[in-house]
mmCIF file of C-alpha atoms in Angstrom:
data_model
loop_
_atom_site.group_PDB
_atom_site.id
_atom_site.type_symbol
_atom_site.label_atom_id
_atom_site.label_comp_id
_atom_site.label_asym_id
_atom_site.label_seq_id
_atom_site.Cartn_x
_atom_site.Cartn_y
_atom_site.Cartn_z
ATOM 1 C CA MET A 1 133.672 -66.537 16.357
ATOM 2 C CA PRO A 2 135.184 -65.410 12.040
ATOM 3 C CA LEU A 3 133.695 -67.642 9.884
ATOM 4 C CA VAL A 4 135.642 -67.773 6.820
ATOM 5 C CA VAL A 5 134.479 -69.671 4.143
ATOM 6 C CA ILE A 6 137.667 -71.580 1.147
ATOM 7 C CA GLU A 7 136.031 -72.746 -2.587
ATOM 8 C CA VAL A 8 138.345 -76.282 -4.216
ATOM 9 C CA MET A 9 136.943 -77.508 -7.183
ATOM 10 C CA PRO A 10 138.267 -79.479 -9.819
ATOM 11 C CA LYS A 11 141.158 -78.890 -12.436
ATOM 12 C CA ALA A 12 139.824 -77.226 -15.641
ATOM 13 C CA GLU A 13 141.567 -80.074 -16.906
ATOM 14 C CA ILE A 14 140.223 -81.975 -15.190
ATOM 15 C CA LEU A 15 137.068 -84.918 -16.012
ATOM 16 C CA ASP A 16 134.209 -84.149 -13.117
ATOM 17 C CA PRO A 17 131.471 -87.395 -13.568
ATOM 18 C CA GLN A 18 129.464 -85.830 -10.951
ATOM 19 C CA GLY A 19 129.022 -82.778 -12.865
ATOM 20 C CA LYS A 20 128.625 -84.721 -16.609
ATOM 21 C CA ALA A 21 125.909 -86.895 -14.098
ATOM 22 C CA ILE A 22 124.050 -83.769 -12.904
ATOM 23 C CA THR A 23 124.163 -82.346 -16.401
ATOM 24 C CA SER A 24 122.750 -85.185 -17.395
ATOM 25 C CA SER A 25 120.625 -85.286 -15.233
ATOM 26 C CA LEU A 26 118.818 -81.905 -15.251
ATOM 27 C CA ALA A 27 118.466 -81.905 -19.499
ATOM 28 C CA ARG A 28 116.288 -86.189 -19.014
ATOM 29 C CA SER A 29 114.726 -83.748 -16.387
ATOM 30 C CA GLY A 30 113.791 -81.344 -18.525
ATOM 31 C CA TYR A 31 115.203 -77.839 -17.284
ATOM 32 C CA GLU A 32 117.263 -76.804 -20.986
ATOM 33 C CA GLY A 33 120.102 -74.434 -21.173
ATOM 34 C CA ILE A 34 122.294 -75.551 -18.607
ATOM 35 C CA ALA A 35 125.486 -76.271 -20.880
ATOM 36 C CA GLU A 36 127.219 -77.152 -18.251
ATOM 37 C CA VAL A 37 127.877 -78.410 -13.982
ATOM 38 C CA ARG A 38 131.120 -79.089 -12.066
ATOM 39 C CA MET A 39 130.495 -80.365 -8.494
ATOM 40 C CA GLY A 40 133.209 -79.222 -6.384
ATOM 41 C CA LYS A 41 133.167 -77.987 -2.700
ATOM 42 C CA ARG A 42 132.484 -75.257 -0.380
ATOM 43 C CA PHE A 43 134.097 -74.706 3.087
ATOM 44 C CA GLU A 44 133.437 -73.008 6.278
ATOM 45 C CA LEU A 45 136.017 -72.645 9.275
ATOM 46 C CA THR A 46 135.002 -71.276 12.565
ATOM 47 C CA VAL A 47 138.289 -69.334 13.220
ATOM 48 C CA GLU A 48 139.029 -68.632 17.027
ATOM 49 C CA GLY A 49 140.807 -65.252 17.847
ATOM 50 C CA GLU A 50 140.755 -61.594 14.677
ATOM 51 C CA ILE A 51 141.506 -63.089 11.335
ATOM 52 C CA ASP A 52 145.345 -60.810 10.164
ATOM 53 C CA ALA A 53 148.013 -61.368 8.096
ATOM 54 C CA ALA A 54 149.532 -65.065 9.983
ATOM 55 C CA ARG A 55 145.846 -66.822 9.960
ATOM 56 C CA LEU A 56 145.315 -66.579 6.689
ATOM 57 C CA GLU A 57 149.173 -67.608 5.229
ATOM 58 C CA GLN A 58 147.686 -70.298 7.847
ATOM 59 C CA LEU A 59 144.548 -70.546 5.728
ATOM 60 C CA GLN A 60 146.002 -71.003 2.878
ATOM 61 C CA GLU A 61 147.752 -73.674 3.776
ATOM 62 C CA ILE A 62 144.325 -75.338 5.361
ATOM 63 C CA ALA A 63 143.139 -74.635 1.766
ATOM 64 C CA GLU A 64 145.945 -76.101 -0.433
ATOM 65 C CA GLU A 65 147.181 -78.427 1.707
ATOM 66 C CA THR A 66 145.206 -80.286 3.404
ATOM 67 C CA LEU A 67 141.099 -79.528 2.567
ATOM 68 C CA ALA A 68 142.438 -79.184 -1.248
ATOM 69 C CA ASN A 69 143.884 -82.302 -3.675
ATOM 70 C CA SER A 70 146.872 -79.977 -5.910
ATOM 71 C CA VAL A 71 147.284 -82.971 -8.118
ATOM 72 C CA ILE A 72 143.019 -82.720 -9.329
ATOM 73 C CA GLU A 73 142.051 -79.541 -7.170
ATOM 74 C CA ASP A 74 142.746 -75.833 -7.309
ATOM 75 C CA VAL A 75 141.599 -73.117 -4.056
ATOM 76 C CA VAL A 76 139.574 -70.762 -5.865
ATOM 77 C CA GLY A 77 139.164 -68.625 -2.978
ATOM 78 C CA ILE A 78 139.583 -67.906 0.465
ATOM 79 C CA HIS A 79 136.843 -64.898 1.812
ATOM 80 C CA VAL A 80 136.814 -63.762 5.167
ATOM 81 C CA MET A 81 132.844 -64.420 6.351
ATOM 82 C CA ASP A 82 132.206 -62.645 9.748
ATOM 83 C CA GLN A 83 135.668 -60.718 11.077
ATOM 84 C CA SER A 84 133.038 -60.453 14.159
ATOM 85 C CA MET B 1 128.520 -68.046 -21.624
ATOM 86 C CA PRO B 2 126.941 -66.491 -18.088
ATOM 87 C CA LEU B 3 128.772 -68.858 -14.860
ATOM 88 C CA VAL B 4 126.088 -69.675 -11.812
ATOM 89 C CA VAL B 5 127.584 -70.417 -8.685
ATOM 90 C CA ILE B 6 125.026 -72.220 -6.032
ATOM 91 C CA GLU B 7 126.053 -73.009 -2.268
ATOM 92 C CA VAL B 8 124.221 -76.361 -0.914
ATOM 93 C CA MET B 9 126.010 -76.621 2.666
ATOM 94 C CA PRO B 10 124.796 -79.744 5.508
ATOM 95 C CA LYS B 11 121.673 -77.698 8.055
ATOM 96 C CA ALA B 12 122.863 -76.470 11.185
ATOM 97 C CA GLU B 13 121.593 -79.432 13.800
ATOM 98 C CA ILE B 14 122.590 -81.776 11.345
ATOM 99 C CA LEU B 15 126.109 -83.592 12.104
ATOM 100 C CA ASP B 16 128.576 -83.621 9.546
ATOM 101 C CA PRO B 17 131.022 -86.398 9.693
ATOM 102 C CA GLN B 18 133.670 -85.667 6.948
ATOM 103 C CA GLY B 19 133.648 -81.573 8.597
ATOM 104 C CA LYS B 20 134.238 -83.833 11.452
ATOM 105 C CA ALA B 21 137.236 -85.982 10.714
ATOM 106 C CA ILE B 22 138.815 -82.455 9.024
ATOM 107 C CA THR B 23 138.736 -80.388 12.227
ATOM 108 C CA SER B 24 139.988 -83.348 14.553
ATOM 109 C CA SER B 25 142.595 -83.781 11.130
ATOM 110 C CA LEU B 26 144.215 -80.155 11.178
ATOM 111 C CA ALA B 27 144.074 -80.503 15.276
ATOM 112 C CA ARG B 28 146.806 -83.110 14.946
ATOM 113 C CA SER B 29 148.539 -81.031 12.527
ATOM 114 C CA GLY B 30 149.450 -79.043 14.348
ATOM 115 C CA TYR B 31 147.324 -76.000 13.022
ATOM 116 C CA GLU B 32 145.966 -74.874 15.788
ATOM 117 C CA GLY B 33 142.805 -72.391 16.957
ATOM 118 C CA ILE B 34 140.614 -73.606 13.810
ATOM 119 C CA ALA B 35 137.716 -74.790 16.246
ATOM 120 C CA GLU B 36 134.700 -76.285 13.845
ATOM 121 C CA VAL B 37 134.960 -76.976 9.668
ATOM 122 C CA ARG B 38 132.099 -77.630 8.552
ATOM 123 C CA MET B 39 132.216 -79.592 4.154
ATOM 124 C CA GLY B 40 129.471 -79.156 2.358
ATOM 125 C CA LYS B 41 128.871 -78.428 -2.559
ATOM 126 C CA ARG B 42 130.091 -75.877 -4.371
ATOM 127 C CA PHE B 43 128.679 -76.181 -8.284
ATOM 128 C CA GLU B 44 129.375 -74.088 -11.355
ATOM 129 C CA LEU B 45 126.915 -74.358 -13.635
ATOM 130 C CA THR B 46 127.558 -72.648 -17.388
ATOM 131 C CA VAL B 47 124.222 -71.529 -17.993
ATOM 132 C CA GLU B 48 123.314 -70.526 -22.240
ATOM 133 C CA GLY B 49 121.450 -67.184 -22.398
ATOM 134 C CA GLU B 50 120.790 -64.913 -20.692
ATOM 135 C CA ILE B 51 119.742 -64.741 -16.667
ATOM 136 C CA ASP B 52 116.202 -63.100 -16.566
ATOM 137 C CA ALA B 53 113.581 -63.520 -13.787
ATOM 138 C CA ALA B 54 112.305 -66.962 -15.655
ATOM 139 C CA ARG B 55 116.011 -68.347 -15.760
ATOM 140 C CA LEU B 56 117.049 -67.470 -12.013
ATOM 141 C CA GLU B 57 113.442 -69.325 -11.161
ATOM 142 C CA GLN B 58 114.770 -72.085 -12.706
ATOM 143 C CA LEU B 59 117.917 -72.515 -10.832
ATOM 144 C CA GLN B 60 116.536 -71.935 -7.836
ATOM 145 C CA GLU B 61 114.495 -75.226 -8.950
ATOM 146 C CA ILE B 62 117.163 -76.914 -9.906
ATOM 147 C CA ALA B 63 118.342 -75.919 -6.652
ATOM 148 C CA GLU B 64 116.074 -76.559 -4.453
ATOM 149 C CA GLU B 65 115.143 -79.865 -6.013
ATOM 150 C CA THR B 66 118.172 -81.402 -7.848
ATOM 151 C CA LEU B 67 121.990 -79.959 -6.235
ATOM 152 C CA ALA B 68 120.747 -80.536 -2.258
ATOM 153 C CA ASN B 69 118.755 -83.239 -0.552
ATOM 154 C CA SER B 70 116.805 -80.993 1.038
ATOM 155 C CA VAL B 71 116.498 -83.141 4.168
ATOM 156 C CA ILE B 72 120.040 -82.166 5.019
ATOM 157 C CA GLU B 73 121.394 -79.690 2.673
ATOM 158 C CA ASP B 74 120.022 -76.228 2.055
ATOM 159 C CA VAL B 75 121.276 -73.796 -0.483
ATOM 160 C CA VAL B 76 122.889 -70.584 1.163
ATOM 161 C CA GLY B 77 123.335 -69.088 -1.969
ATOM 162 C CA ILE B 78 123.209 -68.532 -5.902
ATOM 163 C CA HIS B 79 125.423 -65.794 -7.254
ATOM 164 C CA VAL B 80 125.815 -65.195 -11.238
ATOM 165 C CA MET B 81 129.134 -64.673 -11.805
ATOM 166 C CA ASP B 82 129.644 -64.141 -15.510
ATOM 167 C CA GLN B 83 126.525 -62.040 -16.893
ATOM 168 C CA SER B 84 128.305 -61.979 -20.543
#
């Protein structure tokens, strides 16, 4: 079945405390040169049937209405990984 | 500064309760044909300097030692998005 990847990240203007904690932790662990880390979500959806225009529209709606919280997050990618 | 994306997903044999909850929620909301949802993490790292072999090795180590919990998660991708 086709696999679709949907990527969601915190909006640029939103503080990302988990990302900031990781950035500090990396510096403390001696990893140099990592200026910033931001943490978002990656969803893999296994989809029945083929990916046509109607399915893509549905997936866009799922991404924006269900997977992302549009107040603080953006959908940054919807990728069809495996069409078979 | 270069941007590197690191993708982390729960291992295939690990239950993913958040993904299962989303799968059920989509079915209840009337979205048909979504067989499975799995939820992972997407990190964006802003990196100082250019991405050379030593930097890539450091990023691989960061991904496996710090960003992913290797007991339950796999690093599924490390992508250099912007080399400038």
